[in-house]
CSV table of C-alpha atoms in Angstrom, one decimal:
chain,number,residue,atom,x,y,z
A,179,ALA,CA,94.8,102.6,100.1
A,180,GLN,CA,95.5,106.1,99.0
A,181,SER,CA,93.4,109.0,100.4
A,182,VAL,CA,93.6,112.7,101.0
A,183,THR,CA,92.0,114.9,103.6
A,184,GLN,CA,91.3,118.6,103.0
A,185,LEU,CA,90.8,120.6,106.1
A,186,GLY,CA,88.1,123.2,105.8
A,187,SER,CA,85.4,122.9,103.1
A,188,HIS,CA,85.2,126.7,102.9
A,189,VAL,CA,87.9,129.3,103.3
A,190,SER,CA,87.5,133.1,103.1
A,191,VAL,CA,90.3,135.5,102.7
A,192,SER,CA,90.5,139.2,101.9
A,193,GLU,CA,91.9,140.4,98.6
A,194,GLY,CA,95.7,140.7,99.0
A,195,ALA,CA,95.8,138.3,102.0
A,196,LEU,CA,97.7,135.0,102.2
A,197,VAL,CA,95.9,132.0,100.8
A,198,LEU,CA,96.5,128.7,102.7
A,199,LEU,CA,94.6,125.6,101.7
A,200,ARG,CA,95.4,122.4,103.7
A,201,CYS,CA,95.8,118.9,102.4
A,202,ASN,CA,97.1,115.8,104.1
A,203,TYR,CA,97.6,112.5,102.4
A,204,SER,CA,97.7,108.9,103.3
A,205,SER,CA,100.0,106.7,101.3
A,206,SER,CA,102.3,103.8,102.0
A,207,VAL,CA,104.7,104.9,99.3
A,208,PRO,CA,105.9,108.3,98.0
A,209,PRO,CA,102.9,109.5,96.0
A,210,TYR,CA,102.2,111.7,93.1
A,211,LEU,CA,100.3,114.7,94.6
A,212,PHE,CA,98.2,117.3,92.8
A,213,TRP,CA,96.2,120.4,93.2
A,214,TYR,CA,93.4,121.0,90.8
A,215,VAL,CA,91.2,124.0,90.5
A,216,GLN,CA,87.6,124.2,89.4
A,217,TYR,CA,86.1,127.6,88.4
A,218,PRO,CA,82.3,128.0,88.4
A,219,ASN,CA,80.6,125.9,85.8
A,220,GLN,CA,83.9,124.5,84.4
A,221,GLY,CA,85.8,121.3,84.6
A,222,LEU,CA,88.9,120.9,86.7
A,223,GLN,CA,92.3,122.1,85.6
A,224,LEU,CA,95.7,121.2,86.9
A,225,LEU,CA,97.2,123.8,89.2
A,226,LEU,CA,100.4,122.0,90.1
A,227,LYS,CA,101.8,118.5,90.8
A,228,TYR,CA,104.5,116.9,93.0
A,229,THR,CA,106.5,114.1,91.6
A,230,SER,CA,109.5,113.9,94.0
A,231,ALA,CA,111.8,116.2,91.9
A,232,ALA,CA,111.5,119.1,94.4
A,233,THR,CA,109.6,119.5,97.6
A,234,LEU,CA,108.4,123.1,96.7
A,235,VAL,CA,106.3,123.0,93.6
A,236,LYS,CA,105.3,126.1,91.7
A,237,GLY,CA,102.1,126.1,89.7
A,238,ILE,CA,100.1,128.5,87.6
A,239,ASN,CA,98.6,131.8,88.8
A,240,GLY,CA,101.2,132.3,91.5
A,241,PHE,CA,100.2,129.2,93.6
A,242,GLU,CA,102.8,126.9,95.1
A,243,ALA,CA,102.7,123.9,97.4
A,244,GLU,CA,105.2,122.3,99.7
A,245,PHE,CA,105.5,118.5,100.1
A,246,LYS,CA,106.4,117.6,103.8
A,247,LYS,CA,106.9,113.9,104.2
A,248,SER,CA,107.2,114.1,108.0
A,249,GLU,CA,103.8,115.8,108.2
A,250,THR,CA,102.3,113.9,105.2
A,251,SER,CA,101.1,117.3,104.0
A,252,PHE,CA,100.9,119.1,100.7
A,253,HIS,CA,99.4,122.5,101.5
A,254,LEU,CA,98.6,125.0,98.8
A,255,THR,CA,99.6,128.7,99.3
A,256,LYS,CA,99.5,132.0,97.5
A,257,PRO,CA,101.1,135.1,99.0
A,258,SER,CA,98.4,137.5,97.8
A,259,ALA,CA,94.8,136.5,96.9
A,260,HIS,CA,93.1,138.0,93.9
A,261,MET,CA,89.4,138.1,93.2
A,262,SER,CA,90.0,135.7,90.3
A,263,ASP,CA,91.2,133.1,92.7
A,264,ALA,CA,87.7,132.4,93.9
A,265,ALA,CA,87.1,128.8,93.0
A,266,GLU,CA,87.0,125.3,94.4
A,267,TYR,CA,90.3,123.6,95.0
A,268,PHE,CA,90.9,119.9,95.1
A,269,CYS,CA,93.9,118.0,96.4
A,270,ALA,CA,94.5,114.6,94.8
A,271,VAL,CA,96.8,111.6,95.1
A,272,SER,CA,97.5,109.0,92.5
A,273,GLU,CA,97.3,105.3,92.9
A,274,GLY,CA,100.7,103.6,92.4
A,275,GLU,CA,99.9,101.1,89.7
A,276,VAL,CA,97.9,103.5,87.5
A,277,PRO,CA,99.2,107.0,88.2
A,278,ASN,CA,96.3,108.5,86.2
A,279,ASN,CA,93.8,107.1,88.6
A,280,LEU,CA,93.4,110.0,91.1
A,281,PHE,CA,91.8,110.0,94.5
A,282,PHE,CA,90.4,113.4,95.2
A,283,GLY,CA,89.8,115.2,98.4
A,284,THR,CA,86.4,116.7,99.2
A,285,GLY,CA,87.4,120.1,98.0
A,286,THR,CA,87.8,123.6,99.6
A,287,ARG,CA,85.8,126.5,98.3
A,288,LEU,CA,87.8,129.7,98.4
A,289,THR,CA,86.0,133.0,98.7
A,290,VAL,CA,87.9,136.2,98.2
A,291,ILE,CA,86.5,139.2,99.9
A,292,PRO,CA,87.1,142.6,98.2
B,890,GLU,CA,91.8,123.6,70.2
B,891,ALA,CA,92.6,120.7,72.5
B,892,GLN,CA,89.6,119.7,74.4
B,893,VAL,CA,87.4,117.1,76.0
B,894,THR,CA,83.8,117.4,74.9
B,895,GLN,CA,80.9,116.0,76.9
B,896,ASN,CA,77.3,115.8,75.8
B,897,PRO,CA,74.7,116.5,77.0
B,898,ARG,CA,75.8,119.3,79.4
B,899,TYR,CA,72.5,119.1,81.2
B,900,LEU,CA,69.9,116.4,81.3
B,901,ILE,CA,66.7,115.7,83.3
B,902,THR,CA,65.4,112.2,83.0
B,903,VAL,CA,63.2,109.7,84.8
B,904,THR,CA,64.0,106.5,86.6
B,905,GLY,CA,64.7,103.6,84.4
B,906,LYS,CA,65.1,105.4,81.1
B,907,LYS,CA,68.4,104.4,79.5
B,908,LEU,CA,70.8,107.2,78.7
B,909,THR,CA,74.3,107.8,77.4
B,910,VAL,CA,76.6,110.6,78.1
B,911,THR,CA,79.2,111.0,75.4
B,912,CYS,CA,82.8,112.0,75.8
B,913,SER,CA,85.2,112.8,73.0
B,914,GLN,CA,88.8,114.0,73.1
B,915,ASN,CA,90.8,115.4,70.2
B,916,MET,CA,94.3,115.0,71.7
B,917,ASN,CA,95.0,111.4,70.8
B,918,HIS,CA,95.1,110.5,74.5
B,919,GLU,CA,95.2,106.8,75.4
B,920,TYR,CA,93.9,107.1,78.9
B,921,MET,CA,90.3,108.2,79.6
B,922,SER,CA,88.2,108.2,82.8
B,923,TRP,CA,84.8,109.1,84.2
B,924,TYR,CA,84.2,110.8,87.6
B,925,ARG,CA,81.1,111.8,89.4
B,926,GLN,CA,81.1,114.9,91.7
B,927,ASP,CA,78.8,115.1,94.7
B,928,PRO,CA,78.7,117.8,97.4
B,929,GLY,CA,80.8,116.9,100.3
B,930,LEU,CA,82.3,113.9,98.6
B,931,GLY,CA,84.6,115.4,96.0
B,932,LEU,CA,85.2,113.4,92.8
B,933,ARG,CA,84.9,109.7,92.7
B,934,GLN,CA,86.1,107.6,89.8
B,935,ILE,CA,83.5,105.4,88.0
B,936,TYR,CA,85.4,103.7,85.2
B,937,TYR,CA,88.6,104.2,83.4
B,938,SER,CA,90.2,103.0,80.2
B,939,MET,CA,93.9,102.6,79.5
B,940,ASN,CA,93.4,102.2,75.8
B,941,VAL,CA,91.0,101.0,73.1
B,942,GLU,CA,89.0,97.9,74.2
B,943,VAL,CA,90.6,98.1,77.7
B,944,THR,CA,88.3,99.3,80.5
B,945,ASP,CA,88.3,98.8,84.2
B,946,LYS,CA,86.2,99.7,87.3
B,947,GLY,CA,86.9,102.6,89.5
B,948,ASP,CA,85.6,103.2,93.0
B,949,VAL,CA,81.9,103.6,92.2
B,950,PRO,CA,81.0,101.5,89.1
B,951,GLU,CA,77.6,100.1,90.1
B,952,GLY,CA,74.9,101.1,87.8
B,953,TYR,CA,77.2,102.3,85.0
B,954,LYS,CA,78.7,100.8,81.9
B,955,VAL,CA,81.4,102.1,79.5
B,956,SER,CA,82.9,101.2,76.2
B,957,ARG,CA,86.0,102.2,74.3
B,958,LYS,CA,85.7,101.2,70.7
B,959,GLU,CA,87.7,104.2,69.4
B,960,LYS,CA,90.6,106.0,71.0
B,961,ARG,CA,88.8,109.4,71.0
B,962,ASN,CA,85.4,108.3,72.5
B,963,PHE,CA,84.5,107.0,75.9
B,964,PRO,CA,80.7,107.0,76.5
B,965,LEU,CA,79.1,106.5,79.9
B,966,ILE,CA,76.0,104.4,79.8
B,967,LEU,CA,73.3,104.3,82.5
B,968,GLU,CA,71.1,101.3,81.6
B,969,SER,CA,68.5,102.0,84.2
B,970,PRO,CA,69.1,105.3,86.0
B,971,SER,CA,68.0,105.8,89.5
B,972,PRO,CA,67.7,109.0,91.6
B,973,ASN,CA,71.0,108.2,93.5
B,974,GLN,CA,72.8,108.7,90.1
B,975,THR,CA,71.8,112.4,90.1
B,976,SER,CA,75.2,114.0,90.0
B,977,LEU,CA,77.7,116.1,88.1
B,978,TYR,CA,79.7,113.9,85.8
B,979,PHE,CA,83.2,114.6,84.4
B,980,CYS,CA,85.1,112.9,81.7
B,981,ALA,CA,88.9,113.2,81.7
B,982,SER,CA,91.8,112.1,79.5
B,983,SER,CA,95.5,112.0,79.7
B,984,LEU,CA,98.4,111.5,77.3
B,985,SER,CA,101.1,110.5,79.7
B,986,ASN,CA,100.8,108.2,82.8
B,987,THR,CA,101.6,111.0,85.3
B,988,GLY,CA,98.2,112.1,86.6
B,989,GLU,CA,97.9,115.2,84.5
B,990,LEU,CA,94.3,115.0,83.5
B,991,PHE,CA,92.3,117.1,81.1
B,992,PHE,CA,88.7,117.5,82.1
B,993,GLY,CA,85.6,118.1,80.2
B,994,GLU,CA,83.2,120.8,81.3
B,995,GLY,CA,80.9,118.4,83.0
B,996,SER,CA,77.4,116.9,82.5
B,997,ARG,CA,74.8,117.6,85.1
B,998,LEU,CA,72.3,114.8,85.3
B,999,THR,CA,69.1,114.7,87.3
B,1000,VAL,CA,67.1,111.5,87.6
B,1001,LEU,CA,63.5,112.0,88.9
């Protein structure tokens, strides 16, 4: 069965500092992996996705994630945090037979301190 | 504007009173799905639909029903709501089979 684990339900960084949100997945086959972002009172929107074309994936708003098969990880990073990055971030993995069926992690709330 | 529209956005109801949360998308997407979001649990899939008249259970389908009579609409039905169905509900749709989901803004349901 597919699953993802997000380490840290809350992460705080200073404005301009590195953002690192951790995600580990469990999958018996190479998965599709995703990061979605949820701004306050909004639905989720796709930040980036990994589909085996390249291990380093670039997304919107300066975020990127690196797929590391040996570590079963797909951590999300951004070199310099901006106040507008404050949101909840969800890592997700897709089920093999129905790729649109996503299994989400429990989420990490990012706070950016001015 | 391409969007997924859910109604109502907020609802307070009482145990046992049937309710329907509507979901409509204007992108001609074949795939649609319902999730519930609870603190500390992330999002869990309730039901999904690959196309008109094709629906299937997700991870937490108990207490819910869905229908897909038209491509654009995918209503979520709670026949007899209970307090443990108090949650934030999201509808999502997708054109391709690649996990790129478009989400509605959510429907916050409270069952007393």
